[in-house]
């Protein structure tokens, strides 16, 4: 028996280790050397007014955190060196250095205002699996400046920063859960309702508060008649003074908390995301499995060996040089013409006003075709496109091109720090390696665009070394690859109000006299500087275009501009702000043969006051070894709020073979770890061979369905403390009403490129089935009469695609037995259960046999799916069914009540009434069940509701 347990544990950890081997390198450039984290980038949003207290408090926070982190990780890690990015409009100081390859978009920590006064909860944007790095930590300026928030989150440095850093760096999750705050536990045969927490040793009381104006009453919580858990609004209020040292991922603000929960203090029964995501392992076990941990050893010292050092970097004007390949191969496949069309879009529509741009072309040698010019007017843009190349010939010398690009940047700046090179090539160049070091040390960011199947395989190294973007475009005309690549190169400064946003990019082959019709929605968050661009690939005269705005105003071919330099693009710039609503277009191919016609629409934010809806798309890694699956993510947001209910379609285009279309979902099943967080996800497994792939997403939001949501992975908003027997409740968290949120968002269209990735080791010839069904992560249980009702989302044959063959369901009185030795647990007869297609809701009812059900009985369930190749999914989340009769004596009128006033903070923005927080344990109707048994669900958390 013991042996089997060990084997099970090994298996679980093997899969954890596999995750850790996956490099998620996008963005962060943090390095770990001898336990010290270096090159951490903290960026101040360019919208924020100059305030040096922000810088001072960031420094204090990180210095303090360094010591706390050092102790919490048992003398292993500390913060050694931090770079702070200062907005361009803050007054220059001699101590400020130039930004090099760092940028706001790639920062580990950002300081920015919340949108819609949403509140000051620090959080980490985290949507990978257990052990995967997060995207960034967001602090509001209020959080950094307002000391009264200490009571709520604990001190910034010693507590909050380390909590968020653990999310970001080691991919651990919260150990509290606002959506499933309670669960049933049985100790020595006695059942009780417990707060979701780690460790379970943290003591406190269950308190509900109601307020009229500033007068608030508190009393102990009653049980909810239906759920048999504590009533809605009930909070676990901890004792301020206590002995429990863990955990930082639960309530970091408690003075006694100095550790992460480890194997001995971990509470695997708590209904939290850490348990669900990390297979009921403790946060410290996950940290111990990280490469950070295996690459370091404990430091023999009582405090960090170095105090944190800081460098201040200031952003400057954007300077970009296009470095374009005009070698002989660029003459094939119409590449040079496509390059012209795409680069023209960049110069006329994408590059931000005030930026500096130069143009270099290269073949065996490199030439400057345009010196660095500042975009101060439409005339400069029109002037620049004259210098785009129109003919091709000669060899390929990439290093010569890049060096010439550096020369152009130096026309304005004494060094290359923070400048950008857009390097496009279709060719191989064995000499690329000679300038690798030069590029790495340059301080310039290199964005690369690989065109066609023969582009140098080393090209991406330039991007990787310098933090640049990576794009790949095929020669397939109807994929708009090159236009999308150039459209994706907007500034990384965080200055979103200046940026170009792509609303549409679509193309199709249109037969003679046939039509290409469509609709593009212009929403209220964009509309300035709007361009409708029609391109075609054969005729030298435009097709017949009719475009109708939402008010019925019509634009025809004659309203579009066709430049003498480029006879295959017609462009319409809408004066002022484009009408909000649906723009309809009809385009007829009037050429003598069929040709590919495309429609590309770009715009800019309508006003400084309202952030636009934006999309960021990417894969979970840049390089993949078959047969590992990949995950596609699209993050749809407005300001910092997630946009829910959008239709998100991803197109993955391989180097050879046809593109694959996938719908990404935000439903909390399969690859999507959290429902309704605005992160839409899907596994990608249909590999069509080795080489480069490119990712593009189309997003459509429709009035009726789309709305804003709230962020996850926040530091716990502490409800209050019990100090010397006295209950001190904090002011409730400021909430935004759903009405306010929903009123702001109408229909919209977006297109975003997710850049390129490389796949290796795909066998040639037919591929046998290597992908099992994905792990089921949303198993729920309901008690109906004397039966158990289980429900979950169906996985597929290959992860979340297709259809599984059968299910295995097991039950046990031990949660960890199901995790460790699933096969040995009692089987549930599933012979009547036939899996539905992936993504469908499954429902299964059965009567548990040989189980005596009495008060305090807890049964756990878990499920696995098997495909027709006998490949088995991982064990699902473990769900708890508990029978619990609440004690009779807990009637509210027998309890002392007391009147207190809010202790913190007296903000005018706070609502007068406390928010109604609904416990959403989705517990079934109890029906006529006489004993009022409670069915308590362990992991039926709706992670997004309140
Ligand atoms: Ca999601
Ligand atoms: Ca399969």
PDB file of N, CA and C in Angstrom, residues 789-873:
ATOM      1  N   UNK A 789     -25.250  13.204  -7.625  1.00  0.00           N
ATOM      2  CA  UNK A 789     -25.315  13.726  -8.984  1.00  0.00           C
ATOM      3  C   UNK A 789     -23.994  14.431  -9.293  1.00  0.00           C
ATOM      4  N   UNK A 790     -23.238  13.887 -10.245  1.00  0.00           N
ATOM      5  CA  UNK A 790     -21.967  14.502 -10.628  1.00  0.00           C
ATOM      6  C   UNK A 790     -22.131  15.239 -11.955  1.00  0.00           C
ATOM      7  N   UNK A 791     -21.448  16.363 -12.100  1.00  0.00           N
ATOM      8  CA  UNK A 791     -21.449  17.052 -13.393  1.00  0.00           C
ATOM      9  C   UNK A 791     -20.062  17.620 -13.662  1.00  0.00           C
ATOM     10  N   UNK A 792     -19.727  17.760 -14.940  1.00  0.00           N
ATOM     11  CA  UNK A 792     -18.411  18.248 -15.352  1.00  0.00           C
ATOM     12  C   UNK A 792     -18.453  18.590 -16.836  1.00  0.00           C
ATOM     13  N   UNK A 793     -17.435  19.231 -17.315  1.00  0.00           N
ATOM     14  CA  UNK A 793     -17.351  19.520 -18.749  1.00  0.00           C
ATOM     15  C   UNK A 793     -16.577  18.391 -19.423  1.00  0.00           C
ATOM     16  N   UNK A 794     -17.144  17.880 -20.526  1.00  0.00           N
ATOM     17  CA  UNK A 794     -16.513  16.752 -21.212  1.00  0.00           C
ATOM     18  C   UNK A 794     -15.169  17.151 -21.792  1.00  0.00           C
ATOM     19  N   UNK A 795     -14.119  16.349 -21.562  1.00  0.00           N
ATOM     20  CA  UNK A 795     -12.862  16.552 -22.283  1.00  0.00           C
ATOM     21  C   UNK A 795     -12.989  15.916 -23.662  1.00  0.00           C
ATOM     22  N   UNK A 796     -11.931  15.960 -24.454  1.00  0.00           N
ATOM     23  CA  UNK A 796     -12.027  15.376 -25.799  1.00  0.00           C
ATOM     24  C   UNK A 796     -11.181  14.134 -25.943  1.00  0.00           C
ATOM     25  N   UNK A 797     -11.036  13.672 -27.167  1.00  0.00           N
ATOM     26  CA  UNK A 797     -10.132  12.569 -27.473  1.00  0.00           C
ATOM     27  C   UNK A 797      -8.691  13.049 -27.310  1.00  0.00           C
ATOM     28  N   UNK A 798      -8.431  14.230 -27.879  1.00  0.00           N
ATOM     29  CA  UNK A 798      -7.116  14.852 -27.747  1.00  0.00           C
ATOM     30  C   UNK A 798      -7.288  16.113 -26.896  1.00  0.00           C
ATOM     31  N   UNK A 799      -6.989  15.993 -25.624  1.00  0.00           N
ATOM     32  CA  UNK A 799      -7.165  17.101 -24.678  1.00  0.00           C
ATOM     33  C   UNK A 799      -8.592  17.635 -24.756  1.00  0.00           C
ATOM     34  N   UNK A 800      -8.779  18.902 -25.218  1.00  0.00           N
ATOM     35  CA  UNK A 800     -10.145  19.437 -25.228  1.00  0.00           C
ATOM     36  C   UNK A 800     -10.748  19.451 -26.632  1.00  0.00           C
ATOM     37  N   UNK A 801     -10.299  18.532 -27.485  1.00  0.00           N
ATOM     38  CA  UNK A 801     -10.812  18.461 -28.859  1.00  0.00           C
ATOM     39  C   UNK A 801     -11.277  17.033 -29.167  1.00  0.00           C
ATOM     40  N   UNK A 802     -12.432  16.889 -29.773  1.00  0.00           N
ATOM     41  CA  UNK A 802     -12.931  15.556 -30.139  1.00  0.00           C
ATOM     42  C   UNK A 802     -13.801  14.954 -29.043  1.00  0.00           C
ATOM     43  N   UNK A 803     -13.737  13.655 -28.913  1.00  0.00           N
ATOM     44  CA  UNK A 803     -14.647  12.956 -28.003  1.00  0.00           C
ATOM     45  C   UNK A 803     -13.918  11.806 -27.329  1.00  0.00           C
ATOM     46  N   UNK A 804     -14.028  11.715 -25.999  1.00  0.00           N
ATOM     47  CA  UNK A 804     -13.399  10.613 -25.264  1.00  0.00           C
ATOM     48  C   UNK A 804     -14.206   9.335 -25.459  1.00  0.00           C
ATOM     49  N   UNK A 805     -13.623   8.221 -25.019  1.00  0.00           N
ATOM     50  CA  UNK A 805     -14.254   6.925 -25.234  1.00  0.00           C
ATOM     51  C   UNK A 805     -15.039   6.463 -24.009  1.00  0.00           C
ATOM     52  N   UNK A 806     -14.494   6.652 -22.816  1.00  0.00           N
ATOM     53  CA  UNK A 806     -15.211   6.250 -21.606  1.00  0.00           C
ATOM     54  C   UNK A 806     -14.645   6.987 -20.389  1.00  0.00           C
ATOM     55  N   UNK A 807     -15.366   6.869 -19.272  1.00  0.00           N
ATOM     56  CA  UNK A 807     -14.958   7.518 -18.023  1.00  0.00           C
ATOM     57  C   UNK A 807     -14.715   6.475 -16.934  1.00  0.00           C
ATOM     58  N   UNK A 808     -13.820   6.794 -16.014  1.00  0.00           N
ATOM     59  CA  UNK A 808     -13.677   6.013 -14.777  1.00  0.00           C
ATOM     60  C   UNK A 808     -13.961   6.977 -13.624  1.00  0.00           C
ATOM     61  N   UNK A 809     -14.906   6.610 -12.773  1.00  0.00           N
ATOM     62  CA  UNK A 809     -15.205   7.431 -11.597  1.00  0.00           C
ATOM     63  C   UNK A 809     -14.885   6.609 -10.351  1.00  0.00           C
ATOM     64  N   UNK A 810     -14.188   7.240  -9.408  1.00  0.00           N
ATOM     65  CA  UNK A 810     -13.811   6.551  -8.174  1.00  0.00           C
ATOM     66  C   UNK A 810     -14.262   7.367  -6.977  1.00  0.00           C
ATOM     67  N   UNK A 811     -14.499   6.651  -5.870  1.00  0.00           N
ATOM     68  CA  UNK A 811     -14.861   7.334  -4.629  1.00  0.00           C
ATOM     69  C   UNK A 811     -14.024   6.811  -3.477  1.00  0.00           C
ATOM     70  N   UNK A 812     -13.836   7.687  -2.476  1.00  0.00           N
ATOM     71  CA  UNK A 812     -13.016   7.298  -1.328  1.00  0.00           C
ATOM     72  C   UNK A 812     -13.357   8.204  -0.160  1.00  0.00           C
ATOM     73  N   UNK A 813     -13.069   7.739   1.048  1.00  0.00           N
ATOM     74  CA  UNK A 813     -13.238   8.620   2.202  1.00  0.00           C
ATOM     75  C   UNK A 813     -11.997   9.472   2.407  1.00  0.00           C
ATOM     76  N   UNK A 814     -10.957   9.226   1.604  1.00  0.00           N
ATOM     77  CA  UNK A 814      -9.730  10.013   1.731  1.00  0.00           C
ATOM     78  C   UNK A 814      -9.436  10.779   0.445  1.00  0.00           C
ATOM     79  N   UNK A 815      -9.326  12.087   0.575  1.00  0.00           N
ATOM     80  CA  UNK A 815      -9.035  12.934  -0.580  1.00  0.00           C
ATOM     81  C   UNK A 815      -7.694  12.553  -1.207  1.00  0.00           C
ATOM     82  N   UNK A 816      -6.683  12.395  -0.351  1.00  0.00           N
ATOM     83  CA  UNK A 816      -5.347  12.143  -0.880  1.00  0.00           C
ATOM     84  C   UNK A 816      -5.214  10.757  -1.498  1.00  0.00           C
ATOM     85  N   UNK A 817      -6.021   9.785  -1.024  1.00  0.00           N
ATOM     86  CA  UNK A 817      -5.996   8.460  -1.660  1.00  0.00           C
ATOM     87  C   UNK A 817      -6.465   8.557  -3.105  1.00  0.00           C
ATOM     88  N   UNK A 818      -7.474   9.372  -3.343  1.00  0.00           N
ATOM     89  CA  UNK A 818      -7.949   9.521  -4.723  1.00  0.00           C
ATOM     90  C   UNK A 818      -6.864  10.138  -5.595  1.00  0.00           C
ATOM     91  N   UNK A 819      -6.136  11.101  -5.034  1.00  0.00           N
ATOM     92  CA  UNK A 819      -5.076  11.734  -5.806  1.00  0.00           C
ATOM     93  C   UNK A 819      -3.919  10.764  -6.038  1.00  0.00           C
ATOM     94  N   UNK A 820      -3.525  10.057  -4.968  1.00  0.00           N
ATOM     95  CA  UNK A 820      -2.295   9.265  -5.049  1.00  0.00           C
ATOM     96  C   UNK A 820      -2.502   7.873  -5.619  1.00  0.00           C
ATOM     97  N   UNK A 821      -3.609   7.232  -5.264  1.00  0.00           N
ATOM     98  CA  UNK A 821      -3.829   5.840  -5.674  1.00  0.00           C
ATOM     99  C   UNK A 821      -5.239   5.692  -6.216  1.00  0.00           C
ATOM    100  N   UNK A 822      -5.518   6.471  -7.227  1.00  0.00           N
ATOM    101  CA  UNK A 822      -6.840   6.509  -7.849  1.00  0.00           C
ATOM    102  C   UNK A 822      -7.328   5.106  -8.211  1.00  0.00           C
ATOM    103  N   UNK A 823      -6.433   4.295  -8.805  1.00  0.00           N
ATOM    104  CA  UNK A 823      -6.847   2.978  -9.303  1.00  0.00           C
ATOM    105  C   UNK A 823      -7.331   2.076  -8.178  1.00  0.00           C
ATOM    106  N   UNK A 824      -6.805   2.279  -6.962  1.00  0.00           N
ATOM    107  CA  UNK A 824      -7.160   1.387  -5.855  1.00  0.00           C
ATOM    108  C   UNK A 824      -8.463   1.761  -5.175  1.00  0.00           C
ATOM    109  N   UNK A 825      -9.005   2.920  -5.503  1.00  0.00           N
ATOM    110  CA  UNK A 825     -10.216   3.369  -4.812  1.00  0.00           C
ATOM    111  C   UNK A 825     -11.445   2.632  -5.344  1.00  0.00           C
ATOM    112  N   UNK A 826     -12.562   2.768  -4.633  1.00  0.00           N
ATOM    113  CA  UNK A 826     -13.801   2.084  -5.005  1.00  0.00           C
ATOM    114  C   UNK A 826     -14.351   2.642  -6.315  1.00  0.00           C
ATOM    115  N   UNK A 827     -14.694   1.757  -7.241  1.00  0.00           N
ATOM    116  CA  UNK A 827     -15.206   2.193  -8.538  1.00  0.00           C
ATOM    117  C   UNK A 827     -16.691   2.497  -8.475  1.00  0.00           C
ATOM    118  N   UNK A 828     -17.095   3.446  -9.275  1.00  0.00           N
ATOM    119  CA  UNK A 828     -18.509   3.695  -9.504  1.00  0.00           C
ATOM    120  C   UNK A 828     -18.821   3.089 -10.875  1.00  0.00           C
ATOM    121  N   UNK A 829     -19.935   2.382 -10.969  1.00  0.00           N
ATOM    122  CA  UNK A 829     -20.285   1.746 -12.242  1.00  0.00           C
ATOM    123  C   UNK A 829     -20.640   2.797 -13.293  1.00  0.00           C
ATOM    124  N   UNK A 830     -19.820   2.907 -14.341  1.00  0.00           N
ATOM    125  CA  UNK A 830     -20.050   3.929 -15.373  1.00  0.00           C
ATOM    126  C   UNK A 830     -20.367   3.294 -16.723  1.00  0.00           C
ATOM    127  N   UNK A 831     -20.831   2.033 -16.708  1.00  0.00           N
ATOM    128  CA  UNK A 831     -21.052   1.346 -17.984  1.00  0.00           C
ATOM    129  C   UNK A 831     -22.129   2.026 -18.834  1.00  0.00           C
ATOM    130  N   UNK A 832     -23.034   2.758 -18.176  1.00  0.00           N
ATOM    131  CA  UNK A 832     -24.104   3.416 -18.938  1.00  0.00           C
ATOM    132  C   UNK A 832     -23.686   4.807 -19.429  1.00  0.00           C
ATOM    133  N   UNK A 833     -22.468   5.201 -19.098  1.00  0.00           N
ATOM    134  CA  UNK A 833     -22.042   6.585 -19.345  1.00  0.00           C
ATOM    135  C   UNK A 833     -21.190   6.676 -20.611  1.00  0.00           C
ATOM    136  N   UNK A 834     -21.706   7.368 -21.616  1.00  0.00           N
ATOM    137  CA  UNK A 834     -20.958   7.521 -22.873  1.00  0.00           C
ATOM    138  C   UNK A 834     -20.549   8.983 -23.031  1.00  0.00           C
ATOM    139  N   UNK A 835     -19.253   9.228 -23.178  1.00  0.00           N
ATOM    140  CA  UNK A 835     -18.782  10.622 -23.233  1.00  0.00           C
ATOM    141  C   UNK A 835     -19.392  11.420 -24.387  1.00  0.00           C
ATOM    142  N   UNK A 836     -19.686  12.664 -24.093  1.00  0.00           N
ATOM    143  CA  UNK A 836     -20.183  13.605 -25.102  1.00  0.00           C
ATOM    144  C   UNK A 836     -18.980  14.330 -25.733  1.00  0.00           C
ATOM    145  N   UNK A 837     -19.231  15.085 -26.818  1.00  0.00           N
ATOM    146  CA  UNK A 837     -18.112  15.830 -27.433  1.00  0.00           C
ATOM    147  C   UNK A 837     -17.502  16.847 -26.462  1.00  0.00           C
ATOM    148  N   UNK A 838     -16.228  17.136 -26.635  1.00  0.00           N
ATOM    149  CA  UNK A 838     -15.501  18.057 -25.758  1.00  0.00           C
ATOM    150  C   UNK A 838     -16.254  19.371 -25.610  1.00  0.00           C
ATOM    151  N   UNK A 839     -16.254  19.883 -24.389  1.00  0.00           N
ATOM    152  CA  UNK A 839     -16.886  21.173 -24.125  1.00  0.00           C
ATOM    153  C   UNK A 839     -18.350  21.066 -23.733  1.00  0.00           C
ATOM    154  N   UNK A 840     -18.940  19.873 -23.875  1.00  0.00           N
ATOM    155  CA  UNK A 840     -20.349  19.694 -23.516  1.00  0.00           C
ATOM    156  C   UNK A 840     -20.445  19.398 -22.019  1.00  0.00           C
ATOM    157  N   UNK A 841     -21.530  19.850 -21.406  1.00  0.00           N
ATOM    158  CA  UNK A 841     -21.741  19.574 -19.982  1.00  0.00           C
ATOM    159  C   UNK A 841     -22.208  18.126 -19.800  1.00  0.00           C
ATOM    160  N   UNK A 842     -21.530  17.385 -18.927  1.00  0.00           N
ATOM    161  CA  UNK A 842     -21.914  16.002 -18.635  1.00  0.00           C
ATOM    162  C   UNK A 842     -22.660  15.950 -17.308  1.00  0.00           C
ATOM    163  N   UNK A 843     -23.533  14.970 -17.181  1.00  0.00           N
ATOM    164  CA  UNK A 843     -24.342  14.836 -15.977  1.00  0.00           C
ATOM    165  C   UNK A 843     -24.521  13.351 -15.692  1.00  0.00           C
ATOM    166  N   UNK A 844     -24.274  12.919 -14.456  1.00  0.00           N
ATOM    167  CA  UNK A 844     -24.336  11.492 -14.147  1.00  0.00           C
ATOM    168  C   UNK A 844     -24.852  11.306 -12.725  1.00  0.00           C
ATOM    169  N   UNK A 845     -25.872  10.455 -12.601  1.00  0.00           N
ATOM    170  CA  UNK A 845     -26.481  10.236 -11.288  1.00  0.00           C
ATOM    171  C   UNK A 845     -26.355   8.778 -10.895  1.00  0.00           C
ATOM    172  N   UNK A 846     -26.050   8.522  -9.659  1.00  0.00           N
ATOM    173  CA  UNK A 846     -25.946   7.131  -9.210  1.00  0.00           C
ATOM    174  C   UNK A 846     -26.179   7.054  -7.711  1.00  0.00           C
ATOM    175  N   UNK A 847     -26.472   5.830  -7.268  1.00  0.00           N
ATOM    176  CA  UNK A 847     -26.681   5.602  -5.847  1.00  0.00           C
ATOM    177  C   UNK A 847     -25.438   4.923  -5.286  1.00  0.00           C
ATOM    178  N   UNK A 848     -24.715   5.577  -4.365  1.00  0.00           N
ATOM    179  CA  UNK A 848     -23.510   4.936  -3.830  1.00  0.00           C
ATOM    180  C   UNK A 848     -23.872   3.688  -3.032  1.00  0.00           C
ATOM    181  N   UNK A 849     -23.175   2.611  -3.303  1.00  0.00           N
ATOM    182  CA  UNK A 849     -23.459   1.350  -2.616  1.00  0.00           C
ATOM    183  C   UNK A 849     -22.479   1.129  -1.475  1.00  0.00           C
ATOM    184  N   UNK A 850     -22.917   0.339  -0.516  1.00  0.00           N
ATOM    185  CA  UNK A 850     -22.073  -0.046   0.617  1.00  0.00           C
ATOM    186  C   UNK A 850     -21.542   1.160   1.395  1.00  0.00           C
ATOM    187  N   UNK A 851     -22.312   2.234   1.426  1.00  0.00           N
ATOM    188  CA  UNK A 851     -21.880   3.396   2.195  1.00  0.00           C
ATOM    189  C   UNK A 851     -22.977   3.737   3.197  1.00  0.00           C
ATOM    190  N   UNK A 852     -22.598   3.812   4.452  1.00  0.00           N
ATOM    191  CA  UNK A 852     -23.552   4.243   5.472  1.00  0.00           C
ATOM    192  C   UNK A 852     -23.452   5.750   5.590  1.00  0.00           C
ATOM    193  N   UNK A 853     -24.568   6.394   5.336  1.00  0.00           N
ATOM    194  CA  UNK A 853     -24.518   7.854   5.351  1.00  0.00           C
ATOM    195  C   UNK A 853     -25.080   8.370   6.662  1.00  0.00           C
ATOM    196  N   UNK A 854     -24.245   9.086   7.400  1.00  0.00           N
ATOM    197  CA  UNK A 854     -24.693   9.658   8.671  1.00  0.00           C
ATOM    198  C   UNK A 854     -24.029  11.018   8.833  1.00  0.00           C
ATOM    199  N   UNK A 855     -24.468  11.721   9.845  1.00  0.00           N
ATOM    200  CA  UNK A 855     -23.903  13.047  10.050  1.00  0.00           C
ATOM    201  C   UNK A 855     -22.387  12.955  10.216  1.00  0.00           C
ATOM    202  N   UNK A 856     -21.688  13.725   9.424  1.00  0.00           N
ATOM    203  CA  UNK A 856     -20.232  13.690   9.494  1.00  0.00           C
ATOM    204  C   UNK A 856     -19.601  12.771   8.475  1.00  0.00           C
ATOM    205  N   UNK A 857     -20.417  12.167   7.614  1.00  0.00           N
ATOM    206  CA  UNK A 857     -19.840  11.345   6.544  1.00  0.00           C
ATOM    207  C   UNK A 857     -19.353  12.251   5.413  1.00  0.00           C
ATOM    208  N   UNK A 858     -18.137  12.034   4.999  1.00  0.00           N
ATOM    209  CA  UNK A 858     -17.616  12.775   3.840  1.00  0.00           C
ATOM    210  C   UNK A 858     -17.139  11.766   2.812  1.00  0.00           C
ATOM    211  N   UNK A 859     -17.615  11.899   1.592  1.00  0.00           N
ATOM    212  CA  UNK A 859     -17.127  11.043   0.498  1.00  0.00           C
ATOM    213  C   UNK A 859     -16.498  11.949  -0.558  1.00  0.00           C
ATOM    214  N   UNK A 860     -15.380  11.513  -1.077  1.00  0.00           N
ATOM    215  CA  UNK A 860     -14.726  12.262  -2.139  1.00  0.00           C
ATOM    216  C   UNK A 860     -14.869  11.517  -3.462  1.00  0.00           C
ATOM    217  N   UNK A 861     -14.967  12.264  -4.553  1.00  0.00           N
ATOM    218  CA  UNK A 861     -15.085  11.677  -5.890  1.00  0.00           C
ATOM    219  C   UNK A 861     -14.031  12.280  -6.818  1.00  0.00           C
ATOM    220  N   UNK A 862     -13.606  11.480  -7.782  1.00  0.00           N
ATOM    221  CA  UNK A 862     -12.721  11.988  -8.839  1.00  0.00           C
ATOM    222  C   UNK A 862     -12.982  11.176 -10.095  1.00  0.00           C
ATOM    223  N   UNK A 863     -12.558  11.748 -11.233  1.00  0.00           N
ATOM    224  CA  UNK A 863     -12.896  11.131 -12.523  1.00  0.00           C
ATOM    225  C   UNK A 863     -11.713  11.210 -13.482  1.00  0.00           C
ATOM    226  N   UNK A 864     -11.604  10.196 -14.327  1.00  0.00           N
ATOM    227  CA  UNK A 864     -10.628  10.234 -15.432  1.00  0.00           C
ATOM    228  C   UNK A 864     -11.355   9.854 -16.714  1.00  0.00           C
ATOM    229  N   UNK A 865     -10.841  10.331 -17.828  1.00  0.00           N
ATOM    230  CA  UNK A 865     -11.421   9.984 -19.134  1.00  0.00           C
ATOM    231  C   UNK A 865     -10.378   9.207 -19.933  1.00  0.00           C
ATOM    232  N   UNK A 866     -10.852   8.290 -20.776  1.00  0.00           N
ATOM    233  CA  UNK A 866      -9.970   7.460 -21.607  1.00  0.00           C
ATOM    234  C   UNK A 866     -10.400   7.622 -23.059  1.00  0.00           C
ATOM    235  N   UNK A 867      -9.414   7.737 -23.970  1.00  0.00           N
ATOM    236  CA  UNK A 867      -9.787   7.856 -25.384  1.00  0.00           C
ATOM    237  C   UNK A 867      -9.712   6.492 -26.078  1.00  0.00           C
ATOM    238  N   UNK A 868     -10.005   6.469 -27.369  1.00  0.00           N
ATOM    239  CA  UNK A 868     -10.068   5.195 -28.087  1.00  0.00           C
ATOM    240  C   UNK A 868      -8.694   4.591 -28.360  1.00  0.00           C
ATOM    241  N   UNK A 869      -7.627   5.327 -28.002  1.00  0.00           N
ATOM    242  CA  UNK A 869      -6.290   4.751 -28.083  1.00  0.00           C
ATOM    243  C   UNK A 869      -5.828   4.318 -26.693  1.00  0.00           C
ATOM    244  N   UNK A 870      -6.780   4.244 -25.748  1.00  0.00           N
ATOM    245  CA  UNK A 870      -6.508   3.858 -24.358  1.00  0.00           C
ATOM    246  C   UNK A 870      -5.564   4.816 -23.647  1.00  0.00           C
ATOM    247  N   UNK A 871      -5.551   6.068 -24.084  1.00  0.00           N
ATOM    248  CA  UNK A 871      -4.780   7.087 -23.372  1.00  0.00           C
ATOM    249  C   UNK A 871      -5.687   7.700 -22.315  1.00  0.00           C
ATOM    250  N   UNK A 872      -5.156   7.825 -21.096  1.00  0.00           N
ATOM    251  CA  UNK A 872      -5.982   8.220 -19.948  1.00  0.00           C
ATOM    252  C   UNK A 872      -5.617   9.614 -19.472  1.00  0.00           C
ATOM    253  N   UNK A 873      -6.626  10.397 -19.134  1.00  0.00           N
ATOM    254  CA  UNK A 873      -6.385  11.750 -18.628  1.00  0.00           C
ATOM    255  C   UNK A 873      -5.835  11.686 -17.209  1.00  0.00           C
TER     256      UNK A 873
END
